[in-house]
Amino acid sequence: MSAGHTHLELAGSELTAGILTGLAMCAVLQSVVLYQNFKPWFKKPHLTPMPSPEHFLGAAIHSFVAMVFTSAVLTFTFSRLDFENNPIINYYGYNHVCILFDTAPSTYVTPIFWFFVAYLIVRFAVEDTKRLMQMKHLSLSLRRTSYGANVFLVAVAASFSLCLAIPPQENMVMHTSPFAALMIAFPLIFVMHCLQDQNRKMVVVVACTSFMVVSIVKFIFTFFTLLQLQDIGPIPG
């Protein structure tokens, strides 16, 4: 739901308390994420080598998990969301994780959280691309595909803000599409890194393949739902 819509449902001291709780959780959880992922460099700022691309990717994923957790706490504690009657369930027939981002106070806190996630994703892509340019032992086609995967991930990170800015009852396609793209971008990165590793283990291959396959299946279901229902008109909220 948009901020304008949720003002009528949650306002005054309740809204302020929710926002302050979210900001406090963001500060604490994000500090923990950054410290745990970059602990050696916090202790020794001039430590070499510098953090690997995987450090930034791990921090980005952990930040996103922290964002989802914070949104869940805010939604279940402060939001007056009706889990049986809302735009997501009216459209898809079930609630999914996006429901946690759609009502106040989450709508006020998630954009701040996403700044950290997006920055870490971009930093990962930059560092990974710089490393790829030095990996001359990889085939040209694999390097080009890996470059493309990094660019795609950055584009998705930039466009994901639409998921937070456009409420589902206004435009479900624009609200959901960035999240659907993220379902492909993340596993694609893992698959590319698996292909780049000449000493990869079978368990890693199976894990990456399973992650990619499950994500593709979920993306296909979401895509066809959006395609078939995009003309049904405004979604009741």
Short mmCIF file of N, CA and C in Angstrom, two decimals, residues 8-146:
data_model
loop_
_atom_site.label_atom_id
_atom_site.label_comp_id
_atom_site.label_asym_id
_atom_site.label_seq_id
_atom_site.Cartn_x
_atom_site.Cartn_y
_atom_site.Cartn_z
N LEU A 8 -4.13 6.75 6.51
CA LEU A 8 -5.47 6.67 7.07
C LEU A 8 -5.60 5.50 8.02
N GLU A 9 -4.72 4.52 7.94
CA GLU A 9 -4.81 3.32 8.74
C GLU A 9 -3.89 3.37 9.96
N LEU A 10 -2.74 4.00 9.80
CA LEU A 10 -1.77 4.06 10.88
C LEU A 10 -1.19 5.46 10.92
N ALA A 11 -1.40 6.17 12.01
CA ALA A 11 -0.94 7.55 12.09
C ALA A 11 -0.59 7.91 13.52
N GLY A 12 -0.14 9.14 13.68
CA GLY A 12 0.13 9.64 15.02
C GLY A 12 1.25 8.89 15.72
N SER A 13 1.06 8.67 17.00
CA SER A 13 2.10 8.06 17.84
C SER A 13 2.42 6.63 17.42
N GLU A 14 1.41 5.89 16.93
CA GLU A 14 1.65 4.52 16.49
C GLU A 14 2.59 4.49 15.29
N LEU A 15 2.33 5.37 14.34
CA LEU A 15 3.18 5.42 13.15
C LEU A 15 4.59 5.85 13.53
N THR A 16 4.68 6.86 14.39
CA THR A 16 6.00 7.34 14.82
C THR A 16 6.77 6.24 15.54
N ALA A 17 6.10 5.51 16.41
CA ALA A 17 6.74 4.42 17.14
C ALA A 17 7.22 3.34 16.19
N GLY A 18 6.41 3.04 15.18
CA GLY A 18 6.80 2.03 14.21
C GLY A 18 8.01 2.44 13.40
N ILE A 19 8.01 3.69 12.95
CA ILE A 19 9.13 4.18 12.16
C ILE A 19 10.41 4.19 12.99
N LEU A 20 10.32 4.67 14.22
CA LEU A 20 11.50 4.72 15.08
C LEU A 20 12.03 3.32 15.38
N THR A 21 11.11 2.37 15.57
CA THR A 21 11.52 0.98 15.79
C THR A 21 12.25 0.43 14.56
N GLY A 22 11.69 0.73 13.39
CA GLY A 22 12.32 0.27 12.16
C GLY A 22 13.69 0.88 11.95
N LEU A 23 13.83 2.17 12.21
CA LEU A 23 15.12 2.83 12.05
C LEU A 23 16.15 2.28 13.04
N ALA A 24 15.70 1.99 14.26
CA ALA A 24 16.61 1.42 15.25
C ALA A 24 17.07 0.03 14.83
N MET A 25 16.13 -0.78 14.34
CA MET A 25 16.49 -2.12 13.87
C MET A 25 17.42 -2.04 12.67
N CYS A 26 17.17 -1.10 11.79
CA CYS A 26 18.02 -0.92 10.62
C CYS A 26 19.45 -0.59 11.06
N ALA A 27 19.58 0.34 12.01
CA ALA A 27 20.90 0.76 12.47
C ALA A 27 21.65 -0.41 13.12
N VAL A 28 20.94 -1.15 13.96
CA VAL A 28 21.59 -2.26 14.69
C VAL A 28 21.93 -3.41 13.74
N LEU A 29 20.94 -3.87 12.97
CA LEU A 29 21.16 -5.02 12.10
C LEU A 29 22.16 -4.73 11.00
N GLN A 30 22.10 -3.52 10.43
CA GLN A 30 23.03 -3.19 9.37
C GLN A 30 24.46 -3.08 9.91
N SER A 31 24.60 -2.58 11.11
CA SER A 31 25.92 -2.50 11.73
C SER A 31 26.49 -3.90 11.95
N VAL A 32 25.63 -4.81 12.41
CA VAL A 32 26.07 -6.19 12.64
C VAL A 32 26.47 -6.85 11.33
N VAL A 33 25.65 -6.66 10.29
CA VAL A 33 25.94 -7.25 8.99
C VAL A 33 27.29 -6.77 8.45
N LEU A 34 27.50 -5.47 8.48
CA LEU A 34 28.74 -4.92 7.94
C LEU A 34 29.95 -5.37 8.75
N TYR A 35 29.80 -5.37 10.07
CA TYR A 35 30.93 -5.75 10.91
C TYR A 35 31.28 -7.23 10.74
N GLN A 36 30.27 -8.08 10.71
CA GLN A 36 30.53 -9.51 10.59
C GLN A 36 31.11 -9.88 9.23
N ASN A 37 30.70 -9.19 8.19
CA ASN A 37 31.20 -9.51 6.84
C ASN A 37 32.57 -8.90 6.56
N PHE A 38 32.89 -7.81 7.26
CA PHE A 38 34.17 -7.13 7.00
C PHE A 38 34.99 -6.96 8.28
N LYS A 39 34.83 -7.89 9.20
CA LYS A 39 35.50 -7.80 10.50
C LYS A 39 37.01 -7.62 10.40
N PRO A 40 37.72 -8.40 9.56
CA PRO A 40 39.18 -8.23 9.50
C PRO A 40 39.59 -6.82 9.09
N TRP A 41 38.83 -6.18 8.23
CA TRP A 41 39.19 -4.84 7.75
C TRP A 41 38.74 -3.75 8.71
N PHE A 42 37.74 -4.04 9.55
CA PHE A 42 37.41 -3.11 10.62
C PHE A 42 38.53 -3.07 11.66
N LYS A 43 39.11 -4.24 11.90
CA LYS A 43 40.18 -4.32 12.90
C LYS A 43 41.49 -3.79 12.34
N LYS A 44 41.73 -4.06 11.05
CA LYS A 44 42.96 -3.60 10.40
C LYS A 44 42.59 -2.97 9.06
N PRO A 45 42.31 -1.68 9.05
CA PRO A 45 41.82 -1.01 7.84
C PRO A 45 42.74 -1.15 6.62
N HIS A 46 44.03 -1.32 6.84
CA HIS A 46 44.96 -1.41 5.72
C HIS A 46 45.33 -2.85 5.38
N LEU A 47 44.54 -3.78 5.88
CA LEU A 47 44.80 -5.19 5.63
C LEU A 47 44.69 -5.51 4.14
N THR A 48 45.62 -6.29 3.65
CA THR A 48 45.58 -6.75 2.26
C THR A 48 45.57 -8.28 2.24
N PRO A 49 44.92 -8.90 1.25
CA PRO A 49 44.18 -8.22 0.17
C PRO A 49 42.89 -7.60 0.67
N MET A 50 42.34 -6.72 -0.14
CA MET A 50 41.08 -6.07 0.19
C MET A 50 39.94 -7.09 0.11
N PRO A 51 38.76 -6.76 0.63
CA PRO A 51 37.64 -7.71 0.60
C PRO A 51 37.36 -8.22 -0.81
N SER A 52 37.10 -9.51 -0.91
CA SER A 52 36.78 -10.12 -2.20
C SER A 52 35.37 -9.75 -2.63
N PRO A 53 35.03 -9.95 -3.90
CA PRO A 53 33.66 -9.69 -4.34
C PRO A 53 32.63 -10.49 -3.53
N GLU A 54 33.03 -11.71 -3.13
CA GLU A 54 32.10 -12.54 -2.37
C GLU A 54 31.75 -11.93 -1.02
N HIS A 55 32.67 -11.16 -0.43
CA HIS A 55 32.36 -10.48 0.82
C HIS A 55 31.21 -9.47 0.62
N PHE A 56 31.26 -8.74 -0.49
CA PHE A 56 30.22 -7.75 -0.76
C PHE A 56 28.90 -8.42 -1.12
N LEU A 57 28.97 -9.53 -1.85
CA LEU A 57 27.74 -10.25 -2.19
C LEU A 57 27.10 -10.84 -0.94
N GLY A 58 27.93 -11.41 -0.08
CA GLY A 58 27.40 -11.97 1.17
C GLY A 58 26.77 -10.90 2.03
N ALA A 59 27.43 -9.75 2.12
CA ALA A 59 26.88 -8.64 2.91
C ALA A 59 25.57 -8.15 2.32
N ALA A 60 25.47 -8.12 0.99
CA ALA A 60 24.23 -7.69 0.34
C ALA A 60 23.08 -8.64 0.66
N ILE A 61 23.36 -9.94 0.60
CA ILE A 61 22.33 -10.93 0.90
C ILE A 61 21.91 -10.85 2.36
N HIS A 62 22.88 -10.73 3.25
CA HIS A 62 22.56 -10.61 4.68
C HIS A 62 21.78 -9.33 4.97
N SER A 63 22.10 -8.24 4.27
CA SER A 63 21.37 -6.99 4.45
C SER A 63 19.92 -7.14 3.98
N PHE A 64 19.73 -7.86 2.88
CA PHE A 64 18.38 -8.07 2.38
C PHE A 64 17.57 -8.93 3.36
N VAL A 65 18.21 -9.96 3.92
CA VAL A 65 17.54 -10.79 4.92
C VAL A 65 17.15 -9.94 6.14
N ALA A 66 18.06 -9.06 6.55
CA ALA A 66 17.77 -8.16 7.68
C ALA A 66 16.62 -7.23 7.35
N MET A 67 16.54 -6.78 6.10
CA MET A 67 15.45 -5.91 5.66
C MET A 67 14.12 -6.65 5.72
N VAL A 68 14.10 -7.91 5.26
CA VAL A 68 12.87 -8.71 5.31
C VAL A 68 12.46 -8.96 6.75
N PHE A 69 13.43 -9.29 7.60
CA PHE A 69 13.14 -9.55 9.02
C PHE A 69 12.56 -8.31 9.69
N THR A 70 13.18 -7.16 9.45
CA THR A 70 12.68 -5.91 10.04
C THR A 70 11.27 -5.60 9.55
N SER A 71 11.04 -5.78 8.25
CA SER A 71 9.71 -5.54 7.69
C SER A 71 8.67 -6.47 8.31
N ALA A 72 9.06 -7.72 8.56
CA ALA A 72 8.14 -8.66 9.18
C ALA A 72 7.78 -8.22 10.59
N VAL A 73 8.78 -7.80 11.37
CA VAL A 73 8.53 -7.33 12.73
C VAL A 73 7.60 -6.12 12.71
N LEU A 74 7.86 -5.18 11.82
CA LEU A 74 7.04 -3.97 11.74
C LEU A 74 5.63 -4.28 11.29
N THR A 75 5.50 -5.18 10.31
CA THR A 75 4.17 -5.51 9.78
C THR A 75 3.32 -6.22 10.82
N PHE A 76 3.90 -7.21 11.49
CA PHE A 76 3.12 -7.98 12.46
C PHE A 76 2.90 -7.23 13.77
N THR A 77 3.75 -6.25 14.07
CA THR A 77 3.64 -5.53 15.34
C THR A 77 2.81 -4.26 15.22
N PHE A 78 3.02 -3.51 14.13
CA PHE A 78 2.41 -2.19 14.03
C PHE A 78 1.34 -2.08 12.93
N SER A 79 1.53 -2.78 11.84
CA SER A 79 0.62 -2.60 10.70
C SER A 79 -0.77 -3.14 11.01
N ARG A 80 -1.76 -2.51 10.39
CA ARG A 80 -3.13 -2.99 10.51
C ARG A 80 -3.55 -3.75 9.25
N LEU A 81 -2.59 -4.39 8.65
CA LEU A 81 -2.83 -5.14 7.42
C LEU A 81 -3.78 -6.30 7.67
N ASP A 82 -4.75 -6.45 6.77
CA ASP A 82 -5.66 -7.60 6.79
C ASP A 82 -5.06 -8.69 5.91
N PHE A 83 -4.55 -9.74 6.51
CA PHE A 83 -3.88 -10.79 5.75
C PHE A 83 -4.85 -11.63 4.92
N GLU A 84 -6.15 -11.47 5.17
CA GLU A 84 -7.16 -12.21 4.41
C GLU A 84 -7.76 -11.37 3.28
N ASN A 85 -7.49 -10.07 3.29
CA ASN A 85 -8.05 -9.20 2.27
C ASN A 85 -7.09 -8.04 2.01
N ASN A 86 -6.25 -8.21 1.01
CA ASN A 86 -5.27 -7.18 0.65
C ASN A 86 -4.94 -7.35 -0.83
N PRO A 87 -4.29 -6.37 -1.45
CA PRO A 87 -4.03 -6.44 -2.90
C PRO A 87 -3.27 -7.69 -3.34
N ILE A 88 -2.31 -8.15 -2.53
CA ILE A 88 -1.51 -9.32 -2.91
C ILE A 88 -2.37 -10.58 -2.96
N ILE A 89 -3.12 -10.84 -1.90
CA ILE A 89 -3.92 -12.05 -1.86
C ILE A 89 -5.10 -11.97 -2.83
N ASN A 90 -5.61 -10.75 -3.07
CA ASN A 90 -6.70 -10.60 -4.04
C ASN A 90 -6.22 -10.83 -5.46
N TYR A 91 -4.95 -10.65 -5.71
CA TYR A 91 -4.38 -10.80 -7.05
C TYR A 91 -3.86 -12.21 -7.28
N TYR A 92 -3.04 -12.69 -6.33
CA TYR A 92 -2.39 -13.99 -6.50
C TYR A 92 -3.13 -15.15 -5.84
N GLY A 93 -3.94 -14.82 -4.84
CA GLY A 93 -4.62 -15.89 -4.12
C GLY A 93 -3.87 -16.33 -2.88
N TYR A 94 -2.70 -15.76 -2.64
CA TYR A 94 -1.91 -16.09 -1.46
C TYR A 94 -1.00 -14.90 -1.15
N ASN A 95 -0.55 -14.82 0.08
CA ASN A 95 0.38 -13.78 0.48
C ASN A 95 1.82 -14.25 0.24
N HIS A 96 2.67 -13.35 -0.25
CA HIS A 96 4.09 -13.66 -0.37
C HIS A 96 4.90 -12.55 0.29
N VAL A 97 6.21 -12.65 0.18
CA VAL A 97 7.09 -11.78 0.98
C VAL A 97 6.87 -10.30 0.71
N CYS A 98 6.41 -9.94 -0.50
CA CYS A 98 6.19 -8.52 -0.82
C CYS A 98 5.20 -7.86 0.13
N ILE A 99 4.31 -8.66 0.72
CA ILE A 99 3.31 -8.11 1.61
C ILE A 99 3.94 -7.39 2.79
N LEU A 100 5.17 -7.80 3.13
CA LEU A 100 5.86 -7.20 4.27
C LEU A 100 6.36 -5.80 3.97
N PHE A 101 6.46 -5.45 2.67
CA PHE A 101 6.99 -4.14 2.27
C PHE A 101 5.89 -3.12 1.97
N ASP A 102 4.62 -3.54 2.02
CA ASP A 102 3.55 -2.75 1.40
C ASP A 102 2.76 -1.85 2.34
N THR A 103 2.98 -1.94 3.63
CA THR A 103 2.20 -1.12 4.56
C THR A 103 3.13 -0.37 5.52
N ALA A 104 2.61 0.74 6.03
CA ALA A 104 3.36 1.49 7.05
C ALA A 104 3.41 0.66 8.34
N PRO A 105 4.51 0.73 9.09
CA PRO A 105 5.66 1.62 8.90
C PRO A 105 6.75 1.10 7.98
N SER A 106 6.59 -0.13 7.44
CA SER A 106 7.63 -0.69 6.57
C SER A 106 7.91 0.20 5.36
N THR A 107 6.86 0.83 4.83
CA THR A 107 7.03 1.65 3.64
C THR A 107 7.99 2.82 3.86
N TYR A 108 8.17 3.21 5.12
CA TYR A 108 9.06 4.33 5.43
C TYR A 108 10.49 3.88 5.73
N VAL A 109 10.65 2.62 6.08
CA VAL A 109 11.95 2.12 6.52
C VAL A 109 12.69 1.35 5.42
N THR A 110 11.96 0.59 4.61
CA THR A 110 12.61 -0.25 3.60
C THR A 110 13.46 0.53 2.58
N PRO A 111 13.06 1.75 2.17
CA PRO A 111 13.94 2.47 1.24
C PRO A 111 15.32 2.76 1.83
N ILE A 112 15.39 2.99 3.14
CA ILE A 112 16.68 3.23 3.78
C ILE A 112 17.49 1.93 3.80
N PHE A 113 16.83 0.84 4.13
CA PHE A 113 17.49 -0.46 4.13
C PHE A 113 18.02 -0.79 2.74
N TRP A 114 17.19 -0.53 1.72
CA TRP A 114 17.57 -0.93 0.37
C TRP A 114 18.79 -0.16 -0.13
N PHE A 115 19.02 1.03 0.37
CA PHE A 115 20.22 1.77 0.01
C PHE A 115 21.46 0.93 0.27
N PHE A 116 21.54 0.30 1.44
CA PHE A 116 22.70 -0.50 1.80
C PHE A 116 22.80 -1.75 0.92
N VAL A 117 21.65 -2.39 0.69
CA VAL A 117 21.64 -3.59 -0.15
C VAL A 117 22.13 -3.25 -1.56
N ALA A 118 21.58 -2.18 -2.13
CA ALA A 118 21.95 -1.79 -3.50
C ALA A 118 23.41 -1.39 -3.60
N TYR A 119 23.90 -0.65 -2.60
CA TYR A 119 25.32 -0.25 -2.62
C TYR A 119 26.22 -1.48 -2.62
N LEU A 120 25.91 -2.44 -1.77
CA LEU A 120 26.74 -3.65 -1.67
C LEU A 120 26.67 -4.47 -2.95
N ILE A 121 25.51 -4.49 -3.59
CA ILE A 121 25.37 -5.20 -4.86
C ILE A 121 26.24 -4.54 -5.94
N VAL A 122 26.15 -3.22 -6.02
CA VAL A 122 26.94 -2.49 -7.01
C VAL A 122 28.44 -2.69 -6.75
N ARG A 123 28.82 -2.61 -5.48
CA ARG A 123 30.23 -2.79 -5.14
C ARG A 123 30.70 -4.20 -5.50
N PHE A 124 29.84 -5.20 -5.25
CA PHE A 124 30.17 -6.56 -5.66
C PHE A 124 30.40 -6.64 -7.16
N ALA A 125 29.46 -6.06 -7.93
CA ALA A 125 29.54 -6.14 -9.39
C ALA A 125 30.81 -5.47 -9.91
N VAL A 126 31.18 -4.34 -9.33
CA VAL A 126 32.39 -3.64 -9.75
C VAL A 126 33.63 -4.48 -9.46
N GLU A 127 33.73 -4.99 -8.23
CA GLU A 127 34.90 -5.77 -7.84
C GLU A 127 34.98 -7.09 -8.62
N ASP A 128 33.82 -7.70 -8.83
CA ASP A 128 33.80 -8.96 -9.57
C ASP A 128 34.19 -8.75 -11.03
N THR A 129 33.73 -7.66 -11.61
CA THR A 129 34.09 -7.35 -13.00
C THR A 129 35.59 -7.08 -13.13
N LYS A 130 36.15 -6.36 -12.18
CA LYS A 130 37.60 -6.10 -12.19
C LYS A 130 38.38 -7.41 -12.10
N ARG A 131 37.90 -8.34 -11.30
CA ARG A 131 38.57 -9.65 -11.18
C ARG A 131 38.42 -10.46 -12.45
N LEU A 132 37.23 -10.39 -13.04
CA LEU A 132 36.99 -11.13 -14.29
C LEU A 132 37.96 -10.68 -15.39
N MET A 133 38.27 -9.39 -15.44
CA MET A 133 39.16 -8.87 -16.46
C MET A 133 40.57 -9.45 -16.34
N GLN A 134 40.91 -9.96 -15.17
CA GLN A 134 42.22 -10.55 -14.96
C GLN A 134 42.22 -12.07 -15.12
N MET A 135 41.03 -12.65 -15.24
CA MET A 135 40.93 -14.12 -15.33
C MET A 135 41.00 -14.56 -16.80
N LYS A 136 42.17 -14.43 -17.36
CA LYS A 136 42.38 -14.73 -18.78
C LYS A 136 42.23 -16.21 -19.10
N HIS A 137 42.28 -17.07 -18.07
CA HIS A 137 42.16 -18.51 -18.31
C HIS A 137 40.72 -18.91 -18.64
N LEU A 138 39.76 -18.04 -18.35
CA LEU A 138 38.36 -18.33 -18.68
C LEU A 138 38.11 -18.06 -20.16
N SER A 139 37.17 -18.79 -20.70
CA SER A 139 36.82 -18.57 -22.10
C SER A 139 36.20 -17.19 -22.27
N LEU A 140 36.32 -16.64 -23.47
CA LEU A 140 35.78 -15.31 -23.74
C LEU A 140 34.27 -15.29 -23.55
N SER A 141 33.60 -16.36 -23.98
CA SER A 141 32.14 -16.41 -23.86
C SER A 141 31.70 -16.44 -22.40
N LEU A 142 32.44 -17.16 -21.56
CA LEU A 142 32.10 -17.21 -20.14
C LEU A 142 32.31 -15.86 -19.48
N ARG A 143 33.40 -15.20 -19.83
CA ARG A 143 33.66 -13.88 -19.25
C ARG A 143 32.59 -12.88 -19.68
N ARG A 144 32.21 -12.92 -20.94
CA ARG A 144 31.18 -11.99 -21.43
C ARG A 144 29.85 -12.25 -20.76
N THR A 145 29.51 -13.53 -20.59
CA THR A 145 28.26 -13.87 -19.92
C THR A 145 28.29 -13.41 -18.46
N SER A 146 29.45 -13.54 -17.82
CA SER A 146 29.60 -13.11 -16.44
C SER A 146 29.49 -11.59 -16.33
#
